[in-house]
Amino acid sequence: EVFPPPPSSIDGGGGVGSGNEESNDDDSLTRNNLTRHLRFTFNCETASDTAKSIKNYKKAQSLRQKYQCAKIQRKLLEEGLDRCASQAFFPHSKKILRLFPHICNFCTDKYDRPVAFVPLRHLRIYEMMSEIADEEYFAYEMYRWEYMSQLLMSISARTKMLAQWVIIVDMQKFPTSIFSRKGMNYLRKPHLVLNQIFKELLGPIIVINAPPVFQAIWGIAKYFVTSRTRKKVSVYGRDFEAKLSELISAKNVRRLVKETMTQADRSFGSDSSKDLKTADA
């Protein structure tokens, strides 16, 4: 398959997110989070790999305490995950979505995984760096990733699979400024911490409308990343519709194609809850 199924089934022990875990995941090794760190069903073949995963998990728990993730988690659950889908609840979301339009929950794929849509053409990176402080961008991303984590936990409980988020990145008419050193550092900075806290959240990363030069660069760069990363990333030019229809419904492929053509007239993230209603069955 071009897009492999979710990498792990979860069964026994009451299931992930079944309510048997302690409510404060900062004080206990919940089965869901530990499974994401123990990569038995991913590429963990030796005892040293397992020990490294446990070590990374404990470090993540320490970072969760430092950044008060449990407090963010409670706020999200009190607000309701469905209401949080619009992203409006996240701190500084209004100005961030104005300068970096994206839809966190565009639809679901055939495995019931949520799909995010990130169109790069309207990313105004220099204005972001000027108007949005590093700590504001970090706060927004912290809420977004915690929301993703909580939603995946509920999906894992329902499907008995280790659910992950699917990311579709549209490079149509993207601004080359995002690849400047300052731009890359600004966007990357919060994720240096987030990637240590939230493990195994991201599934397939699909790049569409990639220009030929980017496809050529990826054709070389993919041999310098791990095999797991290489299997996750797919890069397509304008002929992406047939491949994408193997992962999401034809209806949602058409919606996505329409979005790529009408992005300039949309306020992304303003009402993403409507997108959830049209997700795949």
mmCIF file of C-alpha atoms in Angstrom:
data_model
loop_
_atom_site.group_PDB
_atom_site.id
_atom_site.type_symbol
_atom_site.label_atom_id
_atom_site.label_comp_id
_atom_site.label_asym_id
_atom_site.label_seq_id
_atom_site.Cartn_x
_atom_site.Cartn_y
_atom_site.Cartn_z
ATOM 1 C CA GLU A 1 0.000 0.000 0.000
ATOM 2 C CA VAL A 2 1.078 3.550 -0.687
ATOM 3 C CA PHE A 3 -0.317 4.592 2.672
ATOM 4 C CA PRO A 4 0.103 1.792 5.229
ATOM 5 C CA PRO A 5 -2.502 1.233 7.955
ATOM 6 C CA PRO A 6 -2.008 2.448 11.535
ATOM 7 C CA PRO A 7 1.111 0.738 12.895
ATOM 8 C CA SER A 8 -0.215 -0.851 16.051
ATOM 9 C CA SER A 9 -3.278 -2.533 17.420
ATOM 10 C CA ILE A 10 -4.114 -2.012 21.066
ATOM 11 C CA ASP A 11 -5.973 -4.653 22.986
ATOM 12 C CA GLY A 12 -6.336 -6.013 26.458
ATOM 13 C CA GLY A 13 -5.892 -4.284 29.789
ATOM 14 C CA GLY A 14 -9.095 -2.336 29.426
ATOM 15 C CA GLY A 15 -7.915 -0.598 26.237
ATOM 16 C CA VAL A 16 -6.425 2.811 25.746
ATOM 17 C CA GLY A 17 -8.519 5.647 27.028
ATOM 18 C CA SER A 18 -11.025 3.250 28.557
ATOM 19 C CA GLY A 19 -11.168 5.182 31.787
ATOM 20 C CA ASN A 20 -9.002 2.747 33.718
ATOM 21 C CA GLU A 21 -6.024 5.136 33.610
ATOM 22 C CA GLU A 22 -5.471 7.635 36.377
ATOM 23 C CA SER A 23 -6.868 11.036 35.484
ATOM 24 C CA ASN A 24 -3.563 12.867 35.924
ATOM 25 C CA ASP A 25 -1.272 11.427 33.267
ATOM 26 C CA ASP A 26 1.615 13.514 34.627
ATOM 27 C CA ASP A 27 1.725 11.267 37.687
ATOM 28 C CA SER A 28 1.265 7.867 36.101
ATOM 29 C CA LEU A 29 2.535 5.890 33.107
ATOM 30 C CA THR A 30 -0.747 5.721 31.225
ATOM 31 C CA ARG A 31 -1.001 2.875 28.792
ATOM 32 C CA ASN A 32 -1.717 5.138 25.827
ATOM 33 C CA ASN A 33 1.319 7.377 26.210
ATOM 34 C CA LEU A 34 3.676 4.560 27.140
ATOM 35 C CA THR A 35 2.610 2.585 24.070
ATOM 36 C CA ARG A 36 3.510 5.561 21.914
ATOM 37 C CA HIS A 37 7.017 5.533 23.349
ATOM 38 C CA LEU A 38 7.576 1.781 23.386
ATOM 39 C CA ARG A 39 8.069 1.054 19.718
ATOM 40 C CA PHE A 40 7.693 -2.721 19.733
ATOM 41 C CA THR A 41 5.354 -2.606 16.743
ATOM 42 C CA PHE A 42 7.229 0.160 14.956
ATOM 43 C CA ASN A 43 10.951 -0.632 14.773
ATOM 44 C CA CYS A 44 11.936 -1.661 18.283
ATOM 45 C CA GLU A 45 13.938 -4.866 17.939
ATOM 46 C CA THR A 46 16.387 -4.802 20.846
ATOM 47 C CA ALA A 47 16.265 -4.304 24.587
ATOM 48 C CA SER A 48 18.348 -1.141 24.223
ATOM 49 C CA ASP A 49 15.667 0.349 21.948
ATOM 50 C CA THR A 50 13.050 -0.385 24.582
ATOM 51 C CA ALA A 51 15.172 1.129 27.351
ATOM 52 C CA LYS A 52 15.733 4.237 25.236
ATOM 53 C CA SER A 53 12.001 4.594 24.640
ATOM 54 C CA ILE A 54 11.263 4.360 28.372
ATOM 55 C CA LYS A 55 13.959 6.961 29.053
ATOM 56 C CA ASN A 56 12.450 9.285 26.446
ATOM 57 C CA TYR A 57 9.009 8.775 27.946
ATOM 58 C CA LYS A 58 10.174 9.762 31.427
ATOM 59 C CA LYS A 59 11.811 12.859 29.953
ATOM 60 C CA ALA A 60 8.539 13.723 28.238
ATOM 61 C CA GLN A 61 6.665 13.399 31.517
ATOM 62 C CA SER A 62 9.150 15.754 33.167
ATOM 63 C CA LEU A 63 8.590 18.298 30.395
ATOM 64 C CA ARG A 64 4.812 17.920 30.761
ATOM 65 C CA GLN A 65 5.119 18.925 34.382
ATOM 66 C CA LYS A 66 7.392 21.852 33.520
ATOM 67 C CA TYR A 67 4.965 23.268 30.947
ATOM 68 C CA GLN A 68 1.818 22.416 32.957
ATOM 69 C CA CYS A 69 0.346 20.184 30.263
ATOM 70 C CA ALA A 70 -2.123 18.671 32.741
ATOM 71 C CA LYS A 71 -3.652 22.130 33.213
ATOM 72 C CA ILE A 72 -3.982 22.574 29.439
ATOM 73 C CA GLN A 73 -5.496 19.097 29.197
ATOM 74 C CA ARG A 74 -8.164 19.931 31.791
ATOM 75 C CA LYS A 75 -9.058 23.172 30.002
ATOM 76 C CA LEU A 76 -9.460 21.367 26.683
ATOM 77 C CA LEU A 77 -11.614 18.613 28.151
ATOM 78 C CA GLU A 78 -13.760 21.146 30.020
ATOM 79 C CA GLU A 79 -14.269 23.102 26.807
ATOM 80 C CA GLY A 80 -14.969 19.913 24.849
ATOM 81 C CA LEU A 81 -12.839 18.476 22.063
ATOM 82 C CA ASP A 82 -15.559 19.069 19.457
ATOM 83 C CA ARG A 83 -15.659 22.769 20.264
ATOM 84 C CA CYS A 84 -11.866 22.955 20.277
ATOM 85 C CA ALA A 85 -11.780 21.706 16.675
ATOM 86 C CA SER A 86 -12.224 25.259 15.400
ATOM 87 C CA GLN A 87 -8.880 26.180 17.056
ATOM 88 C CA ALA A 88 -10.466 29.437 18.272
ATOM 89 C CA PHE A 89 -10.056 28.261 21.896
ATOM 90 C CA PHE A 90 -6.275 28.125 21.580
ATOM 91 C CA PRO A 91 -4.339 31.167 22.861
ATOM 92 C CA HIS A 92 -3.442 33.816 20.242
ATOM 93 C CA SER A 93 -5.303 31.785 17.600
ATOM 94 C CA LYS A 94 -6.949 34.757 15.888
ATOM 95 C CA LYS A 95 -3.755 36.464 14.785
ATOM 96 C CA ILE A 96 -1.866 33.212 14.196
ATOM 97 C CA LEU A 97 -4.543 31.822 11.879
ATOM 98 C CA ARG A 98 -4.648 35.145 10.057
ATOM 99 C CA LEU A 99 -0.941 34.886 9.267
ATOM 100 C CA PHE A 100 -0.615 31.091 9.125
ATOM 101 C CA PRO A 101 -3.938 29.665 7.841
ATOM 102 C CA HIS A 102 -4.391 25.942 8.452
ATOM 103 C CA ILE A 103 -7.168 23.503 9.305
ATOM 104 C CA CYS A 104 -6.292 21.179 12.149
ATOM 105 C CA ASN A 105 -9.201 18.806 11.486
ATOM 106 C CA PHE A 106 -10.121 18.800 7.800
ATOM 107 C CA CYS A 107 -11.661 15.307 7.634
ATOM 108 C CA THR A 108 -10.858 11.730 8.603
ATOM 109 C CA ASP A 109 -9.177 9.051 6.515
ATOM 110 C CA LYS A 110 -10.329 5.489 5.896
ATOM 111 C CA TYR A 111 -8.743 4.397 9.169
ATOM 112 C CA ASP A 112 -10.718 7.018 11.105
ATOM 113 C CA ARG A 113 -7.592 9.122 11.669
ATOM 114 C CA PRO A 114 -7.948 12.921 11.658
ATOM 115 C CA VAL A 115 -6.456 14.747 8.699
ATOM 116 C CA ALA A 116 -4.922 18.222 8.938
ATOM 117 C CA PHE A 117 -4.620 20.510 5.921
ATOM 118 C CA VAL A 118 -1.736 23.006 5.846
ATOM 119 C CA PRO A 119 -1.720 25.314 2.790
ATOM 120 C CA LEU A 120 1.583 27.174 2.650
ATOM 121 C CA ARG A 121 0.656 29.778 0.058
ATOM 122 C CA HIS A 122 -0.771 32.201 2.650
ATOM 123 C CA LEU A 123 1.881 31.743 5.312
ATOM 124 C CA ARG A 124 3.240 35.227 6.010
ATOM 125 C CA ILE A 125 6.334 34.258 7.920
ATOM 126 C CA TYR A 126 7.963 37.680 8.291
ATOM 127 C CA GLU A 127 4.749 39.189 9.641
ATOM 128 C CA MET A 128 4.478 36.284 12.071
ATOM 129 C CA MET A 129 7.968 36.896 13.363
ATOM 130 C CA SER A 130 7.171 40.595 13.739
ATOM 131 C CA GLU A 131 3.727 40.334 15.354
ATOM 132 C CA ILE A 132 3.788 37.034 17.261
ATOM 133 C CA ALA A 133 6.359 36.538 19.993
ATOM 134 C CA ASP A 134 8.067 33.164 20.391
ATOM 135 C CA GLU A 135 6.216 32.472 23.640
ATOM 136 C CA GLU A 136 2.840 33.251 22.024
ATOM 137 C CA TYR A 137 3.479 30.883 19.140
ATOM 138 C CA PHE A 138 4.690 28.234 21.585
ATOM 139 C CA ALA A 139 1.539 28.617 23.725
ATOM 140 C CA TYR A 140 -0.692 28.161 20.668
ATOM 141 C CA GLU A 141 1.232 25.107 19.497
ATOM 142 C CA MET A 142 1.183 23.593 22.990
ATOM 143 C CA TYR A 143 -2.618 23.779 23.057
ATOM 144 C CA ARG A 144 -2.857 22.435 19.489
ATOM 145 C CA TRP A 145 -0.618 19.441 20.178
ATOM 146 C CA GLU A 146 -2.364 18.656 23.468
ATOM 147 C CA TYR A 147 -5.692 18.788 21.611
ATOM 148 C CA MET A 148 -4.289 16.407 19.010
ATOM 149 C CA SER A 149 -3.058 14.074 21.744
ATOM 150 C CA GLN A 150 -6.403 13.989 23.551
ATOM 151 C CA LEU A 151 -8.394 13.421 20.360
ATOM 152 C CA LEU A 152 -6.074 10.605 19.278
ATOM 153 C CA MET A 153 -6.480 9.017 22.692
ATOM 154 C CA SER A 154 -10.261 8.919 22.280
ATOM 155 C CA ILE A 155 -9.947 7.535 18.744
ATOM 156 C CA SER A 156 -7.516 4.858 19.943
ATOM 157 C CA ALA A 157 -10.009 3.795 22.600
ATOM 158 C CA ARG A 158 -12.773 3.474 20.026
ATOM 159 C CA THR A 159 -10.836 1.783 17.217
ATOM 160 C CA LYS A 160 -8.335 -0.229 19.318
ATOM 161 C CA MET A 161 -5.615 1.095 17.013
ATOM 162 C CA LEU A 162 -2.757 3.449 17.811
ATOM 163 C CA ALA A 163 -4.286 6.447 16.047
ATOM 164 C CA GLN A 164 -2.027 9.071 14.504
ATOM 165 C CA TRP A 165 -2.586 12.395 12.784
ATOM 166 C CA VAL A 166 -2.355 12.619 9.000
ATOM 167 C CA ILE A 167 -0.841 15.849 7.667
ATOM 168 C CA ILE A 168 -1.442 17.162 4.137
ATOM 169 C CA VAL A 169 0.848 20.042 3.171
ATOM 170 C CA ASP A 170 -0.065 22.043 0.050
ATOM 171 C CA MET A 171 2.952 23.721 -1.576
ATOM 172 C CA GLN A 172 1.013 25.462 -4.327
ATOM 173 C CA LYS A 173 2.491 28.963 -4.771
ATOM 174 C CA PHE A 174 4.263 28.708 -1.416
ATOM 175 C CA PRO A 175 6.457 31.647 -0.352
ATOM 176 C CA THR A 176 10.136 30.764 -0.560
ATOM 177 C CA SER A 177 10.688 32.959 2.506
ATOM 178 C CA ILE A 178 9.630 30.060 4.750
ATOM 179 C CA PHE A 179 12.920 28.359 3.860
ATOM 180 C CA SER A 180 15.001 31.299 5.010
ATOM 181 C CA ARG A 181 17.169 30.593 8.039
ATOM 182 C CA LYS A 182 15.181 32.977 10.260
ATOM 183 C CA GLY A 183 11.856 31.622 9.050
ATOM 184 C CA MET A 184 12.834 27.997 9.548
ATOM 185 C CA ASN A 185 14.237 28.662 13.015
ATOM 186 C CA TYR A 186 11.094 30.530 14.061
ATOM 187 C CA LEU A 187 8.745 27.743 12.944
ATOM 188 C CA ARG A 188 11.009 24.986 14.256
ATOM 189 C CA LYS A 189 11.751 26.412 17.704
ATOM 190 C CA PRO A 190 8.572 25.353 19.578
ATOM 191 C CA HIS A 191 8.676 21.899 18.031
ATOM 192 C CA LEU A 192 12.084 21.170 19.518
ATOM 193 C CA VAL A 193 10.222 20.875 22.836
ATOM 194 C CA LEU A 194 6.888 19.576 21.533
ATOM 195 C CA ASN A 195 8.513 16.663 19.713
ATOM 196 C CA GLN A 196 9.981 15.507 23.026
ATOM 197 C CA ILE A 197 6.605 15.687 24.816
ATOM 198 C CA PHE A 198 4.250 14.274 22.212
ATOM 199 C CA LYS A 199 5.597 11.065 20.731
ATOM 200 C CA GLU A 200 4.187 9.165 17.765
ATOM 201 C CA LEU A 201 1.373 11.648 17.134
ATOM 202 C CA LEU A 202 2.127 12.120 13.451
ATOM 203 C CA GLY A 203 1.330 9.472 10.884
ATOM 204 C CA PRO A 204 1.614 9.952 7.103
ATOM 205 C CA ILE A 205 2.850 13.350 5.949
ATOM 206 C CA ILE A 206 1.675 14.013 2.403
ATOM 207 C CA VAL A 207 3.053 16.906 0.375
ATOM 208 C CA ILE A 208 0.968 17.934 -2.643
ATOM 209 C CA ASN A 209 1.562 20.436 -5.441
ATOM 210 C CA ALA A 210 5.279 20.134 -4.769
ATOM 211 C CA PRO A 211 7.343 21.970 -7.400
ATOM 212 C CA PRO A 212 9.822 19.870 -9.400
ATOM 213 C CA VAL A 213 12.819 21.322 -7.553
ATOM 214 C CA PHE A 214 11.382 20.243 -4.187
ATOM 215 C CA GLN A 215 10.633 16.762 -5.524
ATOM 216 C CA ALA A 216 14.233 16.515 -6.717
ATOM 217 C CA ILE A 217 15.569 17.665 -3.339
ATOM 218 C CA TRP A 218 13.398 15.129 -1.498
ATOM 219 C CA GLY A 219 14.513 12.432 -3.924
ATOM 220 C CA ILE A 220 18.030 12.908 -2.560
ATOM 221 C CA ALA A 221 17.262 13.885 1.057
ATOM 222 C CA LYS A 222 15.093 10.831 1.730
ATOM 223 C CA TYR A 223 18.186 8.628 1.721
ATOM 224 C CA PHE A 224 19.600 10.584 4.657
ATOM 225 C CA VAL A 225 16.613 10.099 7.001
ATOM 226 C CA THR A 226 15.492 6.997 8.876
ATOM 227 C CA SER A 227 13.492 4.360 7.059
ATOM 228 C CA ARG A 228 10.500 5.082 9.318
ATOM 229 C CA THR A 229 10.522 8.755 8.321
ATOM 230 C CA ARG A 230 11.007 7.857 4.680
ATOM 231 C CA LYS A 231 7.963 5.584 4.770
ATOM 232 C CA LYS A 232 5.831 8.281 6.392
ATOM 233 C CA VAL A 233 6.538 11.038 3.874
ATOM 234 C CA SER A 234 5.006 11.090 0.391
ATOM 235 C CA VAL A 235 5.689 13.904 -2.079
ATOM 236 C CA TYR A 236 3.510 14.552 -5.145
ATOM 237 C CA GLY A 237 3.232 17.257 -7.752
ATOM 238 C CA ARG A 238 -0.107 18.205 -9.260
ATOM 239 C CA ASP A 239 -1.050 14.578 -9.942
ATOM 240 C CA PHE A 240 -1.936 13.796 -6.335
ATOM 241 C CA GLU A 241 -5.679 13.160 -6.535
ATOM 242 C CA ALA A 242 -5.569 9.470 -7.477
ATOM 243 C CA LYS A 243 -2.990 8.641 -4.789
ATOM 244 C CA LEU A 244 -4.786 10.669 -2.150
ATOM 245 C CA SER A 245 -8.074 8.906 -2.898
ATOM 246 C CA GLU A 246 -6.441 5.716 -1.579
ATOM 247 C CA LEU A 247 -6.369 7.329 1.852
ATOM 248 C CA ILE A 248 -9.404 9.622 2.059
ATOM 249 C CA SER A 249 -12.770 9.517 0.308
ATOM 250 C CA ALA A 250 -13.219 10.918 -3.182
ATOM 251 C CA LYS A 251 -15.608 13.465 -1.692
ATOM 252 C CA ASN A 252 -12.970 14.832 0.618
ATOM 253 C CA VAL A 253 -10.341 14.774 -2.129
ATOM 254 C CA ARG A 254 -12.650 17.027 -4.146
ATOM 255 C CA ARG A 255 -13.088 19.277 -1.119
ATOM 256 C CA LEU A 256 -9.357 19.491 -0.683
ATOM 257 C CA VAL A 257 -8.793 20.310 -4.367
ATOM 258 C CA LYS A 258 -11.413 23.039 -4.053
ATOM 259 C CA GLU A 259 -9.645 24.409 -0.978
ATOM 260 C CA THR A 260 -6.360 24.650 -2.873
ATOM 261 C CA MET A 261 -8.104 26.768 -5.501
ATOM 262 C CA THR A 262 -10.085 29.069 -3.183
ATOM 263 C CA GLN A 263 -7.772 29.578 -0.222
ATOM 264 C CA ALA A 264 -7.413 33.319 -0.803
ATOM 265 C CA ASP A 265 -11.100 33.846 -0.039
ATOM 266 C CA ARG A 266 -11.199 31.666 3.073
ATOM 267 C CA SER A 267 -10.562 32.415 6.723
ATOM 268 C CA PHE A 268 -8.922 29.149 7.708
ATOM 269 C CA GLY A 269 -9.777 27.704 11.080
ATOM 270 C CA SER A 270 -12.738 30.047 11.556
ATOM 271 C CA ASP A 271 -15.274 27.225 11.493
ATOM 272 C CA SER A 272 -13.453 23.930 11.207
ATOM 273 C CA SER A 273 -16.182 22.201 13.201
ATOM 274 C CA LYS A 274 -18.234 22.098 10.005
ATOM 275 C CA ASP A 275 -15.481 20.055 8.391
ATOM 276 C CA LEU A 276 -15.875 17.356 11.022
ATOM 277 C CA LYS A 277 -19.474 16.769 9.972
ATOM 278 C CA THR A 278 -18.390 15.817 6.476
ATOM 279 C CA ALA A 279 -15.619 13.476 7.565
ATOM 280 C CA ASP A 280 -15.449 9.976 6.166
ATOM 281 C CA ALA A 281 -17.702 7.421 7.754
#
